XYZ file of N, CA and C in Angstrom:
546
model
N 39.565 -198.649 47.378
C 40.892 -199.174 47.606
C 40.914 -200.097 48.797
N 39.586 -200.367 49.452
C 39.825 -201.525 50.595
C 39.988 -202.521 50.284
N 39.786 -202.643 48.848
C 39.829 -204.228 48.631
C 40.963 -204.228 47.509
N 42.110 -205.577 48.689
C 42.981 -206.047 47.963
C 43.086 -206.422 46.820
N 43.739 -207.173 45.806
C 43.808 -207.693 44.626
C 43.238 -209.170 44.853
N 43.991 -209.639 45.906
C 43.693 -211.044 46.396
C 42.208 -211.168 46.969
N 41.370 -209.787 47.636
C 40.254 -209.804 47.597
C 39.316 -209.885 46.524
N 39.819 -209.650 46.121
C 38.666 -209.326 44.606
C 38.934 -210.506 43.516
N 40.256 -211.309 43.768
C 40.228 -212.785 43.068
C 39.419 -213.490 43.809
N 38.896 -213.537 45.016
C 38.655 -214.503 45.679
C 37.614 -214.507 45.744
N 36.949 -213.163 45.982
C 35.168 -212.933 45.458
C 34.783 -213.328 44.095
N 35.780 -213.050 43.442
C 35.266 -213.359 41.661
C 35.471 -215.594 41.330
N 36.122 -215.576 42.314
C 35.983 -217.299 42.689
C 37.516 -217.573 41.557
N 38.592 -217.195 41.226
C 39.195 -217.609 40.818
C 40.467 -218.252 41.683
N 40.486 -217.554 42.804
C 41.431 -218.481 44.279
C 40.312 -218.498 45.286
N 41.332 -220.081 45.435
C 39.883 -220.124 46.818
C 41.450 -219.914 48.278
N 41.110 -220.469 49.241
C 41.611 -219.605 50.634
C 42.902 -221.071 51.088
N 42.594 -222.022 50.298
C 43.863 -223.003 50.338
C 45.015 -222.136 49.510
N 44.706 -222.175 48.439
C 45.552 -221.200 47.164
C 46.242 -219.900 47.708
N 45.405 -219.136 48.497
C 46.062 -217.938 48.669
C 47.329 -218.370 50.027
N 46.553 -219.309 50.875
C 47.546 -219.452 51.926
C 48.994 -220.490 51.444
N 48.825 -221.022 50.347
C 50.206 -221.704 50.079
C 50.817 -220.763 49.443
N 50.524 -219.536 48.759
C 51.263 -218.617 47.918
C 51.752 -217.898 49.120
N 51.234 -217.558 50.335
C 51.847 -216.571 51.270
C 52.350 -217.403 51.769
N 52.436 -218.782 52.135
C 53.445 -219.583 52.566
C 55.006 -219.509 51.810
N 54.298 -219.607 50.442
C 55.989 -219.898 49.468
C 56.470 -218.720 49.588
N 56.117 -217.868 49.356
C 56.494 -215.715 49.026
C 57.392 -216.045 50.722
N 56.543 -215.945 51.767
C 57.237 -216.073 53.152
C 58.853 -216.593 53.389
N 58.637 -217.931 52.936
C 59.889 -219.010 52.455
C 61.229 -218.335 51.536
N 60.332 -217.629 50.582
C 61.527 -216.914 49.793
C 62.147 -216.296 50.336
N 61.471 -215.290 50.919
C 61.545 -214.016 51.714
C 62.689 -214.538 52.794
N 62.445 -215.738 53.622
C 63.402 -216.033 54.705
C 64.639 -216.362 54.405
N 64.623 -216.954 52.973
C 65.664 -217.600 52.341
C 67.104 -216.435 51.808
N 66.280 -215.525 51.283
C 66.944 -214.157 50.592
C 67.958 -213.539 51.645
N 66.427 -213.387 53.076
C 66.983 -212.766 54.071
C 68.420 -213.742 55.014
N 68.082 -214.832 54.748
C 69.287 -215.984 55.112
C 70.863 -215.662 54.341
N 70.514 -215.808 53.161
C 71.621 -215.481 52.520
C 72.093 -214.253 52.637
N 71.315 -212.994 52.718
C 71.793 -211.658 52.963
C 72.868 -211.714 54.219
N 72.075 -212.366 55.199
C 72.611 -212.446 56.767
C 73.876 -213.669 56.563
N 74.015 -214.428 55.513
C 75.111 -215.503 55.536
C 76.370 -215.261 54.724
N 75.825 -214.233 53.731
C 77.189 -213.059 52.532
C 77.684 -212.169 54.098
N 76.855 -211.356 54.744
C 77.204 -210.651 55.657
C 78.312 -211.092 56.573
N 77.712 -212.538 57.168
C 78.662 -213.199 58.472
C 79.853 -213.468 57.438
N 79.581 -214.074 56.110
C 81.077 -214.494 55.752
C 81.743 -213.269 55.397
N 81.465 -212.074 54.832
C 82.265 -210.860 55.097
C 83.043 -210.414 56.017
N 82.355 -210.688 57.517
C 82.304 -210.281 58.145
C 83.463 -210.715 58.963
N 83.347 -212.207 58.417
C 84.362 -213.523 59.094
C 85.953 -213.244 58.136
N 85.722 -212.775 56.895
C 86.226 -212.638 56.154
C 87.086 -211.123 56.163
N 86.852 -210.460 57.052
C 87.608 -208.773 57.606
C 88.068 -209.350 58.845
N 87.576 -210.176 59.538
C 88.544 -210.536 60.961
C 89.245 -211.781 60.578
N 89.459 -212.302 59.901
C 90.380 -213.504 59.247
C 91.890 -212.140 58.917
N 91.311 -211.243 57.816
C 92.481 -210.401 57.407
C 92.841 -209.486 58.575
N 92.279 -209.100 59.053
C 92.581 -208.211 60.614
C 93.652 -209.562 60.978
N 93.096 -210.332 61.408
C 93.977 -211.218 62.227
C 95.113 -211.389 61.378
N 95.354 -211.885 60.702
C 96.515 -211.972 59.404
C 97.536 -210.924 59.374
N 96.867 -210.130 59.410
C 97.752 -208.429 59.292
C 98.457 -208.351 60.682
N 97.323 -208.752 61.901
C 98.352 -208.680 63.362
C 99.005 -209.737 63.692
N 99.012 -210.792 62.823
C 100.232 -211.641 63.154
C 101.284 -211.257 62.417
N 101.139 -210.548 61.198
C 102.245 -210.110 60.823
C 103.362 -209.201 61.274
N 102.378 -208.195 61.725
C 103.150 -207.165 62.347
C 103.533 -207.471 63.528
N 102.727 -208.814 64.386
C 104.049 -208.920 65.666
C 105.257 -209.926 65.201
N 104.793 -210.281 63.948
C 105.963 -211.555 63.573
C 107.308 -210.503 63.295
N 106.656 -208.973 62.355
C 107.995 -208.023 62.480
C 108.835 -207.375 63.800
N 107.659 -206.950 64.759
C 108.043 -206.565 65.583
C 108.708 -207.495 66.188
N 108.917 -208.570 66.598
C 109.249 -209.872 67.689
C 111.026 -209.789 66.431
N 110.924 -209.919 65.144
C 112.131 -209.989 64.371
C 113.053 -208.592 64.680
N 112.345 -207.595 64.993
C 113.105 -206.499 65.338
C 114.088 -206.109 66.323
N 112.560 -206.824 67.767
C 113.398 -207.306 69.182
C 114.262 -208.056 69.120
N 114.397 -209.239 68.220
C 115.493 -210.379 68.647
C 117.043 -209.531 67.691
N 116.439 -208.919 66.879
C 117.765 -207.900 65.886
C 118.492 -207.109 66.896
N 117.160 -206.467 67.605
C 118.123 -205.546 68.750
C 118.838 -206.152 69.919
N 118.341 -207.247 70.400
C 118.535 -208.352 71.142
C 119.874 -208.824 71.095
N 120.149 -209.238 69.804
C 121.523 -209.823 69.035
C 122.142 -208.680 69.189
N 122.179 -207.277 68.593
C 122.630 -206.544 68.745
C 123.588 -206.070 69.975
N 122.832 -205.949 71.051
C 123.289 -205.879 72.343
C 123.709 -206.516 72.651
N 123.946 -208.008 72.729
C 124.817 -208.808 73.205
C 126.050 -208.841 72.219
N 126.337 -208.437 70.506
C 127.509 -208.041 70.341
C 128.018 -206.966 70.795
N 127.393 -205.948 71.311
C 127.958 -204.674 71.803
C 128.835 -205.177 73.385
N 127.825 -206.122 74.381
C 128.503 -206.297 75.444
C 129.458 -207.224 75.031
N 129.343 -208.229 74.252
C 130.459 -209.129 74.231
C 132.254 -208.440 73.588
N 131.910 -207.071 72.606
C 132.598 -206.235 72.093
C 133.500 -205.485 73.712
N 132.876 -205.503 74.351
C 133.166 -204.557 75.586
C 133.838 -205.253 76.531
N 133.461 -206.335 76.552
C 133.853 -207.352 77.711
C 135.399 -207.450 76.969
N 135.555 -208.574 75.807
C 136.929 -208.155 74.844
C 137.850 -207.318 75.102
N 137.191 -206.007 75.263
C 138.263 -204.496 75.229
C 138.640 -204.524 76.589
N 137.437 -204.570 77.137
C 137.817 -204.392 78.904
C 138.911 -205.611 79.595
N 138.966 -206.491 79.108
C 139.293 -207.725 79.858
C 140.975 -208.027 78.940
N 140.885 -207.460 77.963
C 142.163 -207.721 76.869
C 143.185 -206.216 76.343
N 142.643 -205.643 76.910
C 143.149 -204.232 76.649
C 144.294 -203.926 77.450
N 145.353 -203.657 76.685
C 146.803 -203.270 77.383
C 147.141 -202.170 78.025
N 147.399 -201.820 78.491
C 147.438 -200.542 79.347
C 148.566 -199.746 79.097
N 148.446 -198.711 78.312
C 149.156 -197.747 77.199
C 149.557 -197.077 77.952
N 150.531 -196.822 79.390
C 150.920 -195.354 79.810
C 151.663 -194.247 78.884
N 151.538 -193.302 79.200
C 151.796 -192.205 78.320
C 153.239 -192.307 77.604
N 153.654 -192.558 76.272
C 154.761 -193.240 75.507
C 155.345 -191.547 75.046
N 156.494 -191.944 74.662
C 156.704 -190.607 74.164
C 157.099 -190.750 72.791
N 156.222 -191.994 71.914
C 156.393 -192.311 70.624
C 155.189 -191.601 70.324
N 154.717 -191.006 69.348
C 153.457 -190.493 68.223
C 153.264 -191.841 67.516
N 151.784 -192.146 67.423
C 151.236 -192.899 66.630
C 150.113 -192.212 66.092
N 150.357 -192.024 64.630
C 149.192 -191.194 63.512
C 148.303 -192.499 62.970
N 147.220 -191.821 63.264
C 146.248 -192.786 62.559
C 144.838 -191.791 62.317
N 144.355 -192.286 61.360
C 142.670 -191.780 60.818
C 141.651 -192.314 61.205
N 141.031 -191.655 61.936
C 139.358 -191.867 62.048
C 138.123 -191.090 61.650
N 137.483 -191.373 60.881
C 136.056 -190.554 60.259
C 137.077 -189.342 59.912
N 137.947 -189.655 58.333
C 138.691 -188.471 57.762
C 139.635 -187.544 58.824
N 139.508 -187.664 60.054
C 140.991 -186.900 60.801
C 141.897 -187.639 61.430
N 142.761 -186.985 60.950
C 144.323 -187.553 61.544
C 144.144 -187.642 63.434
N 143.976 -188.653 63.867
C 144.513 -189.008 65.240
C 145.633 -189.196 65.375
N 146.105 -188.862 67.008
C 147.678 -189.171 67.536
C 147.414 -190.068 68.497
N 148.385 -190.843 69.070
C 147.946 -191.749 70.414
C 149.778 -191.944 70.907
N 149.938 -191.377 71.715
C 151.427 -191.190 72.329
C 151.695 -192.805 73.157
N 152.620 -193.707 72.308
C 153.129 -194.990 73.143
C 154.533 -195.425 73.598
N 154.748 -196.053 74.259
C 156.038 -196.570 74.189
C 156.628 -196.984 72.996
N 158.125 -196.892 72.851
C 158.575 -197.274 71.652
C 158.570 -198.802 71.579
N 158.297 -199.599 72.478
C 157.887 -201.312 72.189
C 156.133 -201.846 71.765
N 155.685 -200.682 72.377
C 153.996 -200.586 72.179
C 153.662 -200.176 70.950
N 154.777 -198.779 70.144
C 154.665 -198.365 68.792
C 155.137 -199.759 67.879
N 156.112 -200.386 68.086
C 156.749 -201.218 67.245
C 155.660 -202.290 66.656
N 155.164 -202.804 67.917
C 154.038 -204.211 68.007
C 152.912 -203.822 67.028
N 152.266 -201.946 67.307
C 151.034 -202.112 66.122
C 151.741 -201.991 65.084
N 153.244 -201.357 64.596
C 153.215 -201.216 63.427
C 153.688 -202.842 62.214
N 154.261 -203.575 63.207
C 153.882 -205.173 62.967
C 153.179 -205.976 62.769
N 151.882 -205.081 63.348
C 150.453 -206.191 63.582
C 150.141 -206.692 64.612
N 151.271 -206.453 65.251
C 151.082 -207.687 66.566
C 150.034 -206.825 67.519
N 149.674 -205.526 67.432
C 148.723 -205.362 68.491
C 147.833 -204.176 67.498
N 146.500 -204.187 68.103
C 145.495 -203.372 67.544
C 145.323 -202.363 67.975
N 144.447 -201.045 67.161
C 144.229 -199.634 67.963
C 142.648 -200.287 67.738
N 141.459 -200.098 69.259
C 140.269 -200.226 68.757
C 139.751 -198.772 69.508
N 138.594 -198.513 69.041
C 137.796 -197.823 70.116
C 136.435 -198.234 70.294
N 135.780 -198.169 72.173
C 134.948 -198.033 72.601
C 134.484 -196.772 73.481
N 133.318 -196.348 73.490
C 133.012 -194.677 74.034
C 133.659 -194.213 74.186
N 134.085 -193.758 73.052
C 135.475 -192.904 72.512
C 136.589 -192.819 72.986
N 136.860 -194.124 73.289
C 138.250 -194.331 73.919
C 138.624 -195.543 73.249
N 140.111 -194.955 73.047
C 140.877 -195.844 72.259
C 141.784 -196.618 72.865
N 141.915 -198.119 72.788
C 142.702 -199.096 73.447
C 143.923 -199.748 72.657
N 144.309 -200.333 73.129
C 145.428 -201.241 72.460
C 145.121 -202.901 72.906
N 144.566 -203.866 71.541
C 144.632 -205.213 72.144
C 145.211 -206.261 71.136
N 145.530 -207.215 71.793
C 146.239 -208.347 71.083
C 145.791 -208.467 69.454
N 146.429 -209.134 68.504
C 145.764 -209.133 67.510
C 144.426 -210.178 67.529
N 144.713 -211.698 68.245
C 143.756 -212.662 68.190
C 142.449 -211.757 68.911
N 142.369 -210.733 70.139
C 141.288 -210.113 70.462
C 141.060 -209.211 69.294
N 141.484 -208.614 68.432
C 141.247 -207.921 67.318
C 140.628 -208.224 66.327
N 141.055 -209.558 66.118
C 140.355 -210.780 65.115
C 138.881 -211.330 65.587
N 138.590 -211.428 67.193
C 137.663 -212.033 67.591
C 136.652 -210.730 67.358
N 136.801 -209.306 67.808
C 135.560 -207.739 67.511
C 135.416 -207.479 66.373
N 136.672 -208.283 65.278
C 136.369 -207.517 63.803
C 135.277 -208.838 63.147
N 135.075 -209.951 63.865
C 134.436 -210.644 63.318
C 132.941 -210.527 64.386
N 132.801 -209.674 65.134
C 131.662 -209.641 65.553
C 130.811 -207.969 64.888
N 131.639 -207.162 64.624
C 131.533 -205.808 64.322
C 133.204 -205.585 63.786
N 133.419 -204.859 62.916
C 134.186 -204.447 62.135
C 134.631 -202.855 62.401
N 133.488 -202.342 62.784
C 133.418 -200.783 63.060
C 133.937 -200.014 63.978
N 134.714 -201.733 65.273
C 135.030 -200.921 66.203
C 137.120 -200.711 66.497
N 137.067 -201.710 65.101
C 138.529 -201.744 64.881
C 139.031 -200.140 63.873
N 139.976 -199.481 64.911
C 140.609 -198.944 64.133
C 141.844 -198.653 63.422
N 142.878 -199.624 63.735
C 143.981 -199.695 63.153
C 144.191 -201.440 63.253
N 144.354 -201.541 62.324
C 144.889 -203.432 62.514
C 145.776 -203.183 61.126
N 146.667 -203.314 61.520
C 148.100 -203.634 60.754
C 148.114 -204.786 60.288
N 148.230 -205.542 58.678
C 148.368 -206.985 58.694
C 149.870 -207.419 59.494
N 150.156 -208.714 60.161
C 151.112 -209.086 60.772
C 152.086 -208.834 58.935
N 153.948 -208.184 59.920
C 154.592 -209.013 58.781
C 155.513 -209.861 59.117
N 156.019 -210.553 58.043
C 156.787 -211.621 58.200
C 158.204 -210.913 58.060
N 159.227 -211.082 59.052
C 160.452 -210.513 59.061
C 161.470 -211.077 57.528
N 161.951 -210.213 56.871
C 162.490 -210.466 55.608
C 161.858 -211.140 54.986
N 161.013 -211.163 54.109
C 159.871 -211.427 53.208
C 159.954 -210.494 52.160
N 160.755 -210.447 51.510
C 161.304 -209.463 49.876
C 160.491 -210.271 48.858
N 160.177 -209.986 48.304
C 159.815 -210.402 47.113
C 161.334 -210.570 45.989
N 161.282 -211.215 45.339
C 162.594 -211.299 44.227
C 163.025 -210.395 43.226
N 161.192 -209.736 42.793
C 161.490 -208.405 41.443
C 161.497 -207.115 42.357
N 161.381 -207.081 43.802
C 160.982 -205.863 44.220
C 162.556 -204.868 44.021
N 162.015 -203.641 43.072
C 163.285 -202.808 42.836
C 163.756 -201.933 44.107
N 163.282 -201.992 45.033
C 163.557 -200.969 45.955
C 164.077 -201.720 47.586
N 164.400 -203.201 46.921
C 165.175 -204.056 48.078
C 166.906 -203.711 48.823
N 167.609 -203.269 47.632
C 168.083 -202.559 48.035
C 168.582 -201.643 49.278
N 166.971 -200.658 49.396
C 166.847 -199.627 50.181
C 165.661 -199.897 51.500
N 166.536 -200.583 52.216
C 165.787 -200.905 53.639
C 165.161 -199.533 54.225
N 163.892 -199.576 54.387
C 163.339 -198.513 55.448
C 163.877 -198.167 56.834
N 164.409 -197.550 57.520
C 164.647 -197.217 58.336
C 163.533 -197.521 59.627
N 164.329 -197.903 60.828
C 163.167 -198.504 61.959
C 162.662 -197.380 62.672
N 163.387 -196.270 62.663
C 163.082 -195.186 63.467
C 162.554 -194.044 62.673
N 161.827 -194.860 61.449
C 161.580 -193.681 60.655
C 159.923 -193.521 61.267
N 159.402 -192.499 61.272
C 157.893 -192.149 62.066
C 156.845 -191.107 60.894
N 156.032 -191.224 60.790
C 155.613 -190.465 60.031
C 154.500 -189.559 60.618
């Protein structure tokens, strides 16, 4: 077994020693070539998992950065909501009118003057709340929080128009009473 295959062609004179060295030249060549491409599928794989890595983390800060500017927006309707209440809010001393109103299914009361009761039940003024306190503000400030948030209005009366009957209404007749309270 000491003697190669290539030994024993070469003694028997069928390759001579030019022949054998261009065949281990070409075999070599292949060999580098295979190993090239192995190593060039690899790098582009390779290039090809940090292309999608990268892809994936621009995505997720493109969500995250959309989240911040959501919460971002957010907070500045909350302060601009606050500033509104704080800066436009009427100052309700204790009325000895009852005003019933609903929030999250229970009946609320809010005790006003009988000129302060009249105005919300007109429209002309709003019930809102902020940290759980309930205010009284103009309707145009009412109009400006319900168009920034909606959630924080809780009574807005549409304005009415004084004598505004309709022509078929059957119950014109029978004027409601002003001091009627429910």
């Amino acid at each position: 077994m000491g003697n190669s295959l290539l030994d024993q062609l070469k003694k028997s004179g069928l390759v001579d020693d030019k022949r054998v060295k261009q065949v281990k030249n070409e075999k070599y060549h292949q060999q580098k070539q295979q190993q090239g491409k192995k190593k060039t599928s690899e790098v582009a794989e390779a290039t090809q998992l940090v292309q999608q890595s990268r892809a994936e983390q621009a995505e997720r800060d493109r969500l995250f950065n959309q989240q911040r500017q959501e919460e971002r927006v957010r907070k500045e309707r909350v302060a601009q909501i606050k500033q509104l209440i704080t800066t436009q809010r009427i100052e309700q001393h204790d009325g000895d009118v009852a005003y019933n109103f609903t929030e999250g299914g229970k009946v609320k009361r809010l005790y006003l003057s009988a000129t302060l009761h009249k105005q919300v039940v007109a429209g002309q003024l709003a019930i809102v709340t902020f940290d759980g306190q309930y205010d009284l503000v103009p309707l145009a400030t009412a109009q400006k929080i319900a168009e920034r948030d909606v959630s924080y209005i809780i009574v807005l009366n549409q304005p009415t128009v004084a004598n505004a009957q309709t022509p078929d209404d059957p119950y014109a007749a029978y004027p409601i009473p002003d001091d009627l309270l429910w």
